[in-house]
């Protein structure tokens, strides 16, 4: 079986978020780009599964929809250990468009397991994984916090309100993964970085696909009133404020 | 035409979240001159279904099928798509929770309807329909225009107040068709009797400033006095002081309670991403320059291990008075 991990190229999570003067576009000046944190965990788990599957998993491929400026992030995924990569050469404007492009990649190359992070840390859409599964008419499991392969059987853990479910699923399927899928993301080592330079990074042109939504404008949250400080010697005052002023207790 | 709302049930019962969704849908319907149809999947009795009318549903469609007692994304999507088509839904509203995030994107493709997820307010425009959503982990809002004839939204919890309408809804049973289910739930592991973090109106959360898992008793006590859920910051769950299910923050759970206590939490940007929508934040920290004080409404500079017992005592006194 082959695994495809979908990767999103996102601003470092400590980036100070700014927009252009018209507030229509994210200001990319000086921004460091990283693999979306959930996708990095997805990739880590995919590699662990490949290494422990006794040959059941034959390859782990990463795919992204992005222009050439997303290549450093893809090379990082290769350095972490992905076997090869596919980049769909397009600006990823809308989740429907992106999922549709990745679906074409899956249809062409045939992956039995597709893993996507639950959301990207920029647009927070939580959309591509689910959309992809519907484009492919695959079953999908979302909120996945654990995944194991036992022979041909795939066992996943799904977070539910106040607990966890274990599901046995049959390939092909899409796993939308979140915290817990891997403990710590893998960090590329020197050998990985050297090897990444020689791994295949295929660039494919996008298929015709609609954009169902457009990001029109952005707004920063209104400035918050200053924090009201209360003396540690007088916590009674805090209780009073929470009751009478904030009216939350 | 209709506004369709998917109302999830938990062991046959709806929650406040379900009524928030119906209330939101009712306002959309009012503005667009149409009515709300709610759809429920699973075993829910008539009395429960009727409560959806109280918040504005004119019609409730009940789908009951043994195979649909647990969430199967592909099958549920097929069901919702059939109902949406039958009712000519202009907008479909789901919760921005585990279930909504699993179903809304699939439904978007199935119906070819633009999805805006993590919506926090009523549309800023109806022509064309444009929704405000959270982006960049709560650091910004984006206004997203839907280009397709119908739209799908997932609404953040606690972003719309429930409003009573007092409608007596018609209840209709619907028998859907859906593709074969090829996933099977083999085990369910559920904590019962605890207030769920995502349901809680008040959350008491501890960070590294608590110094160790052995110091959590006052947090538990304070939470139980307040009827609150307990939570923690990422380092705390990484160190296994507390279970991962309690981690709030960008990569953990994103919550929006009325009151959030950040105790010994410095407030890294990733933590704030998970709690910044709380209505009121109280921070206790030894470091006066900790970023949590920029996000907080009320702050106390001090050692949480000393301040917390005083807080518990003061709250007990307040309750008694």
XYZ file of C-alpha atoms in Angstrom:
570
model
C 0.000 0.000 0.000
C 1.108 3.545 -0.672
C 0.421 6.477 1.633
C -0.072 10.045 0.463
C 0.391 12.811 3.026
C -1.039 16.213 2.093
C 1.173 19.107 3.107
C 0.272 22.752 3.478
C 2.914 25.475 3.423
C 2.002 27.932 6.204
C 3.517 30.919 8.037
C 5.468 29.976 11.154
C 2.947 29.839 14.001
C 4.671 32.674 15.885
C 4.327 35.063 12.914
C 2.815 38.446 13.661
C -0.191 38.517 11.353
C -0.362 41.601 9.081
C -2.298 42.450 5.922
C -1.781 44.811 2.997
C -3.262 48.326 3.181
C -6.436 47.290 1.405
C -6.785 44.416 3.917
C -7.312 42.048 1.016
C -4.163 39.971 1.312
C -1.909 38.497 3.963
C 1.386 40.401 4.081
C 4.104 37.824 3.423
C 7.039 40.183 4.062
C 9.619 38.641 6.336
C 7.517 35.545 7.017
C 9.161 32.178 7.711
C 7.309 29.278 6.094
C 6.879 25.868 7.667
C 5.076 22.580 7.165
C 1.636 22.971 8.726
C 2.069 21.490 12.251
C -0.687 18.866 11.880
C 0.665 17.784 8.485
C 4.105 17.380 10.016
C 2.631 15.031 12.632
C 0.764 13.177 9.855
C 4.012 12.716 7.936
C 5.806 11.515 11.064
C 3.158 8.858 11.710
C 3.106 7.783 8.041
C 6.869 7.185 8.181
C 6.580 5.263 11.458
C 3.880 3.075 9.896
C 6.031 2.400 6.852
C 9.005 1.438 9.000
C 7.034 -0.953 11.182
C 4.663 -2.428 8.576
C 6.972 -5.254 7.385
C 6.723 -4.047 3.829
C 2.938 -3.563 3.749
C 3.497 0.168 3.225
C 5.787 0.534 0.245
C 6.093 4.304 -0.049
C 5.161 7.598 1.558
C 4.586 10.467 -0.857
C 3.864 14.083 0.060
C 1.697 16.344 -2.083
C 1.021 20.036 -1.977
C -0.731 22.631 -4.085
C 1.546 25.644 -4.314
C 3.771 27.796 -6.449
C 7.534 27.387 -6.634
C 8.006 29.311 -3.361
C 6.525 26.316 -1.500
C 9.413 24.058 -2.568
C 11.640 24.628 0.504
C 8.787 23.266 2.638
C 8.394 20.242 0.350
C 12.161 19.609 0.470
C 11.899 19.684 4.248
C 9.224 16.974 4.088
C 11.557 14.926 1.898
C 14.398 15.537 4.368
C 12.172 14.276 7.195
C 11.849 11.033 5.234
C 9.104 11.111 2.582
C 10.144 9.029 -0.446
C 9.015 11.464 -3.094
C 6.827 14.521 -3.604
C 4.270 15.999 -5.974
C 3.656 19.711 -6.292
C 0.597 20.913 -8.164
C 1.768 24.193 -9.632
C -1.041 26.542 -8.587
C -1.877 29.194 -6.050
C -3.958 27.439 -3.347
C -6.831 29.924 -3.095
C -9.778 27.871 -1.932
C -10.147 24.497 -0.175
C -12.445 23.067 -2.868
C -9.891 23.960 -5.537
C -7.013 22.467 -3.531
C -8.862 19.248 -2.666
C -9.893 18.843 -6.296
C -6.257 19.115 -7.413
C -5.044 16.580 -4.834
C -7.873 14.228 -5.872
C -6.440 14.251 -9.400
C -3.027 13.286 -8.012
C -4.564 10.398 -6.030
C -6.562 9.163 -9.029
C -3.508 9.231 -11.263
C -1.003 7.585 -8.924
C -3.323 5.425 -6.815
C -2.857 5.776 -3.057
C -4.712 3.485 -0.666
C -4.273 5.682 2.393
C -4.387 9.464 2.288
C -3.562 11.413 5.440
C -4.369 15.090 5.949
C -3.930 17.346 8.984
C -7.183 18.501 10.592
C -6.618 22.116 9.569
C -4.025 24.528 8.300
C -2.777 27.078 10.778
C -3.414 29.985 8.381
C -6.949 29.698 6.989
C -8.168 27.173 9.615
C -10.537 25.642 7.092
C -10.613 22.019 8.341
C -11.787 21.281 4.839
C -9.284 19.743 2.430
C -9.209 16.210 3.900
C -12.976 15.811 3.979
C -13.434 17.363 0.551
C -10.752 15.142 -0.918
C -12.468 12.014 0.406
C -15.759 13.045 -1.205
C -14.050 13.852 -4.528
C -12.562 10.333 -4.421
C -15.705 8.708 -2.965
C -13.456 7.184 -0.301
C -14.609 6.679 3.251
C -13.025 9.062 5.732
C -12.412 9.213 9.446
C -11.894 12.616 11.010
C -10.429 13.691 14.411
C -8.005 10.761 14.197
C -5.533 10.683 17.079
C -4.020 7.235 16.513
C -3.438 4.916 13.586
C -2.018 1.398 13.274
C -1.741 -1.145 10.513
C -2.008 -4.792 11.389
C -1.525 -6.893 8.262
C -4.120 -5.551 5.856
C -6.264 -4.088 8.651
C -6.156 -0.430 9.517
C -7.151 0.530 13.028
C -7.721 4.161 13.935
C -8.654 6.030 17.086
C -11.126 8.831 16.745
C -11.659 11.548 19.345
C -15.279 11.999 20.332
C -16.819 14.269 22.969
C -15.371 13.081 26.253
C -13.635 10.018 24.904
C -12.292 7.949 22.099
C -13.573 5.375 19.617
C -11.583 2.658 17.923
C -12.530 1.892 14.346
C -11.464 -0.823 11.943
C -11.395 0.614 8.438
C -10.764 -0.779 4.995
C -8.561 0.920 2.438
C -8.878 3.031 0.441
C -9.652 5.751 2.921
C -8.749 9.256 4.047
C -7.599 9.901 7.615
C -7.953 13.454 8.892
C -5.547 13.576 11.809
C -4.992 15.758 14.854
C -2.999 15.942 18.066
C -1.913 12.537 19.313
C -1.343 10.942 15.895
C 2.391 11.270 16.586
C 4.001 12.500 19.769
C 6.704 14.772 18.371
C 7.281 15.757 14.775
C 10.438 14.328 13.212
C 13.239 16.750 12.635
C 15.377 16.306 9.513
C 18.955 15.168 10.134
C 21.970 15.984 7.957
C 21.718 12.734 6.011
C 18.041 13.369 5.358
C 18.763 16.881 4.136
C 21.437 15.606 1.733
C 19.178 12.810 0.460
C 16.230 15.165 -0.022
C 18.152 16.938 -2.787
C 18.132 13.821 -4.941
C 14.568 12.656 -4.263
C 11.914 13.099 -6.924
C 9.784 16.232 -6.702
C 7.304 16.021 -9.567
C 5.650 19.248 -10.669
C 2.260 18.838 -12.317
C 0.058 21.495 -13.849
C -3.364 22.041 -12.245
C -6.592 20.550 -13.593
C -9.544 22.832 -14.396
C -11.337 23.307 -11.068
C -13.791 25.854 -9.653
C -13.227 28.050 -6.640
C -16.380 28.003 -4.557
C -15.292 30.703 -2.105
C -13.170 33.857 -2.215
C -11.356 35.512 0.651
C -12.450 39.117 0.253
C -11.031 41.049 3.189
C -9.345 40.505 6.555
C -9.758 42.214 9.871
C -7.698 42.195 13.013
C -9.610 41.780 16.267
C -10.522 45.020 18.026
C -7.935 46.150 20.551
C -8.758 44.825 23.983
C -9.127 46.995 27.043
C -6.115 46.824 29.361
C -6.059 44.014 31.880
C -7.410 45.099 35.258
C -4.846 44.153 37.897
C -5.919 42.962 41.311
C -3.674 42.559 44.319
C -2.808 38.990 45.288
C -3.719 40.025 48.838
C -7.261 40.869 47.823
C -8.684 38.025 45.735
C -12.124 38.814 47.150
C -12.141 41.814 44.831
C -11.662 39.495 41.842
C -14.686 37.409 42.798
C -16.648 40.634 43.228
C -15.609 41.920 39.776
C -16.418 38.596 38.110
C -19.866 38.692 39.668
C -20.813 42.366 39.394
C -18.771 43.713 36.492
C -18.090 40.827 34.104
C -21.240 38.985 35.240
C -19.730 35.587 34.527
C -20.255 33.949 37.926
C -36.094 27.137 -0.355
C -34.947 26.601 3.239
C -32.107 26.978 5.684
C -31.060 23.489 6.737
C -29.425 22.883 10.094
C -27.839 19.618 11.148
C -28.580 19.094 14.820
C -26.348 16.434 16.305
C -27.610 14.530 19.336
C -25.692 13.029 22.209
C -27.319 9.797 23.384
C -30.638 11.008 22.096
C -30.431 14.497 23.585
C -29.662 17.894 22.080
C -27.358 20.389 23.754
C -27.128 24.153 23.979
C -24.867 23.986 20.922
C -27.703 22.453 18.870
C -30.024 25.294 19.899
C -27.381 27.907 19.065
C -27.236 26.472 15.555
C -31.028 26.505 15.202
C -31.194 30.087 16.535
C -28.517 31.165 14.044
C -30.335 29.401 11.201
C -33.600 31.081 12.275
C -32.008 34.506 11.907
C -30.645 33.604 8.455
C -34.105 32.339 7.473
C -35.775 35.512 8.744
C -33.353 37.725 6.807
C -33.815 35.668 3.656
C -37.581 35.269 3.942
C -37.602 31.517 4.353
C -37.821 28.901 7.093
C -35.607 26.526 9.043
C -35.567 22.796 8.537
C -33.603 20.826 11.133
C -32.315 17.353 10.412
C -31.510 14.819 13.112
C -29.829 11.459 12.564
C -30.150 8.714 15.169
C -32.499 7.704 17.951
C -34.166 10.789 19.340
C -37.706 10.839 20.698
C -40.461 13.186 19.556
C -40.285 15.408 22.627
C -36.593 16.094 21.987
C -37.211 16.734 18.310
C -39.947 19.219 19.216
C -37.505 21.280 21.309
C -35.838 22.331 18.042
C -39.006 24.233 17.198
C -38.691 26.226 20.378
C -35.598 27.864 18.839
C -37.029 28.367 15.379
C -37.209 25.148 13.349
C -40.487 24.922 11.397
C -39.838 21.381 10.293
C -37.751 18.612 11.818
C -36.623 15.722 9.662
C -35.754 12.612 11.640
C -33.582 9.911 10.142
C -33.494 6.731 12.146
C -31.473 3.755 10.978
C -29.498 1.229 13.035
C -26.480 1.561 10.774
C -26.315 5.282 11.489
C -26.030 5.069 15.267
C -22.380 6.072 15.051
C -20.848 8.672 12.819
C -19.845 7.386 9.401
C -18.793 10.366 7.368
C -19.608 9.114 3.904
C -23.037 7.724 4.807
C -24.014 10.772 6.915
C -22.966 13.043 4.054
C -25.188 11.120 1.651
C -28.127 11.513 4.072
C -27.597 15.256 4.571
C -27.182 15.812 0.830
C -30.488 14.054 0.112
C -32.299 16.148 2.699
C -30.640 19.352 1.449
C -31.747 18.609 -2.105
C -35.253 17.619 -1.082
C -35.689 20.850 0.911
C -33.839 23.005 -1.632
C -31.477 24.256 1.095
C -29.856 27.580 0.331
C -27.563 27.433 3.351
C -26.655 24.384 5.450
C -25.514 25.117 9.015
C -23.387 22.676 11.038
C -21.378 23.016 14.258
C -17.652 23.724 14.061
C -16.959 20.654 16.185
C -15.542 17.183 15.444
C -18.721 16.085 13.673
C -19.275 19.282 11.714
C -15.645 19.363 10.592
C -15.992 15.762 9.397
C -19.206 16.270 7.438
C -19.270 19.851 6.134
C -16.346 19.492 3.675
C -17.737 16.269 2.241
C -21.149 17.880 1.876
C -19.554 20.875 0.155
C -18.204 18.628 -2.599
C -21.336 16.512 -2.826
C -23.592 19.569 -3.261
C -20.951 21.734 -4.937
C -21.730 24.390 -2.333
C -19.004 26.711 -1.045
C -17.914 25.990 2.536
C -17.032 28.648 5.080
C -15.838 26.978 8.270
C -15.364 28.476 11.712
C -17.949 31.224 11.176
C -18.397 33.560 14.164
C -21.192 35.944 13.158
C -24.179 36.564 10.918
C -23.324 37.200 7.247
C -21.855 40.625 6.577
C -23.743 40.547 3.277
C -26.427 38.353 1.711
C -25.889 39.425 -1.908
C -23.515 37.700 -2.449
C -23.535 35.801 0.824
C -20.350 36.620 2.753
C -19.457 35.189 6.152
C -16.961 36.260 8.776
C -14.729 33.452 10.007
C -11.736 33.058 12.264
C -8.384 32.720 10.579
C -4.721 32.608 11.554
C -5.621 30.791 14.772
C -7.794 33.573 16.038
C -5.295 36.340 15.228
C -7.569 37.661 12.472
C -10.984 37.399 10.887
C -11.542 36.779 7.201
C -14.635 37.767 5.241
C -15.314 34.971 2.816
C -17.672 35.264 -0.147
C -19.474 32.187 -1.421
C -19.488 31.929 -5.220
C -21.891 28.983 -5.552
C -25.732 29.139 -5.486
C -25.848 27.433 -2.085
C -23.503 27.610 0.901
C -22.383 25.510 3.847
C -21.168 26.980 7.118
C -19.780 25.572 10.337
C -20.515 27.856 13.281
C -18.186 28.244 16.271
C -19.671 27.339 19.612
C -20.761 30.295 21.796
C -20.726 32.723 18.879
C -24.508 33.143 18.665
C -26.952 33.556 21.542
C -29.908 31.207 21.699
C -33.240 32.898 20.987
C -36.620 31.353 21.765
C -39.215 31.422 18.993
C -41.761 28.936 20.277
C -42.661 27.236 17.001
C -44.558 23.950 17.017
C -42.608 22.117 14.321
C -43.867 19.447 11.981
C -41.916 16.232 12.374
C -41.209 14.138 9.335
C -39.457 10.810 9.125
C -37.128 10.338 6.216
C -35.693 7.110 4.846
C -32.428 7.808 3.060
C -30.166 5.684 0.903
C -26.438 5.616 1.551
C -23.353 3.746 0.341
C -22.075 0.662 2.120
C -20.267 1.436 5.375
C -16.778 -0.043 5.433
C -15.609 1.139 8.824
C -16.638 -0.475 12.049
C -16.488 0.863 15.579
C -14.807 -1.827 17.650
C -14.442 -0.016 20.960
C -15.732 3.087 22.735
C -13.853 4.537 25.661
C -15.814 7.334 27.314
C -15.367 9.361 30.439
C -18.735 9.938 32.081
C -19.838 12.250 34.845
C -17.322 14.976 33.991
C -18.153 18.305 32.431
C -16.839 18.268 28.887
C -14.273 20.907 28.089
C -16.101 21.875 24.914
C -19.431 22.242 26.741
C -18.186 24.111 29.792
C -19.253 27.693 30.502
C -16.292 28.036 32.866
C -12.854 26.466 32.441
C -10.070 26.333 35.029
C -6.741 25.730 33.348
C -3.278 25.147 34.783
C 0.157 25.648 33.264
C 3.783 25.025 34.092
C 3.456 27.478 36.975
C 1.613 24.723 38.850
C 5.031 23.053 39.166
C 3.814 19.462 39.071
C 0.816 17.093 38.791
C 0.691 16.703 42.570
C -0.493 20.328 42.830
C -3.664 19.890 40.797
C -6.044 19.190 43.701
C -6.974 22.877 44.232
C -7.650 23.255 40.491
C -9.975 20.253 40.629
C -11.645 21.628 43.745
C -12.075 25.115 42.293
C -13.467 23.657 39.053
C -15.932 21.466 40.876
C -17.127 24.417 43.009
C -17.649 26.494 39.874
C -19.221 23.682 37.845
C -16.273 24.140 35.509
C -14.170 21.849 33.347
C -10.421 21.512 33.908
C -7.853 22.166 31.206
C -4.129 22.663 30.809
C -1.455 24.194 28.588
C 0.632 22.206 26.136
C 3.787 21.734 28.273
C 1.606 20.255 31.010
C 0.111 17.614 28.700
C 3.494 17.008 27.033
C 4.955 16.275 30.472
C 2.014 13.950 31.134
C 1.002 15.897 34.210
C -2.494 15.932 32.724
C -4.192 13.944 29.923
C -3.844 15.200 26.342
C -7.605 15.606 26.141
C -7.250 18.583 28.528
C -4.771 20.476 26.325
C -6.231 23.747 25.088
C -4.377 25.762 22.495
C -3.725 25.879 18.819
C -2.851 22.215 18.429
C -5.166 21.031 21.203
C -8.773 22.024 21.785
C -10.083 25.437 20.809
C -12.609 26.665 23.351
C -14.745 29.739 23.951
C -16.176 29.598 27.475
C -17.702 32.561 29.295
C -14.906 32.500 31.849
C -11.396 31.111 31.489
C -8.929 30.920 34.381
C -5.308 30.758 33.179
C -3.375 29.702 36.260
C 0.396 29.677 35.937
C 0.124 29.902 32.162
C 2.410 32.420 30.485
C 0.228 32.682 27.373
C 2.359 31.729 24.392
C 0.726 32.714 21.094
C -0.162 29.052 20.457
C -2.028 28.886 23.772
C -3.895 32.124 23.143
C -4.999 30.772 19.752
C -7.067 28.194 21.615
C -8.657 30.426 24.249
C -8.756 33.990 22.900
C -12.476 33.784 22.110
C -13.334 33.315 25.786
C -15.655 36.109 26.972
C -13.609 36.777 30.102
C -10.062 35.668 30.908
C -8.525 35.733 34.388
C -4.753 35.271 34.616
C -2.625 34.465 37.634
C 1.115 34.505 37.012
C 4.304 35.441 38.845
C 5.746 37.215 35.806
C 4.174 40.637 35.334
C 5.410 40.703 31.715
C 3.807 37.357 30.773
C 1.860 37.732 27.503
C -1.229 36.223 29.134
C -1.853 39.600 30.810
C -2.278 41.188 27.364
C -5.093 38.767 26.584
C -6.631 38.765 30.074
C -9.445 40.934 31.404
C -8.395 40.499 35.029
C -4.953 39.689 36.339
C -3.216 38.843 39.567
C 0.561 38.889 39.835
C 1.512 36.194 42.264
C 2.360 32.546 42.794
C -0.649 30.522 41.786
C 0.063 27.992 44.524
C -0.522 30.747 47.089
C -3.269 32.642 45.248
C -5.447 29.673 44.312
C -6.331 28.529 47.852
C -7.308 32.132 48.682
C -9.422 32.249 45.556
C -11.162 29.006 46.504
C -11.848 30.376 49.980
C -13.138 33.696 48.619
C -15.411 31.896 46.175
C -16.814 29.668 48.928
C -17.542 32.772 50.967
C -19.230 34.404 47.966
C -21.387 31.311 47.363
C -22.387 31.204 51.005
C -23.429 34.847 51.088
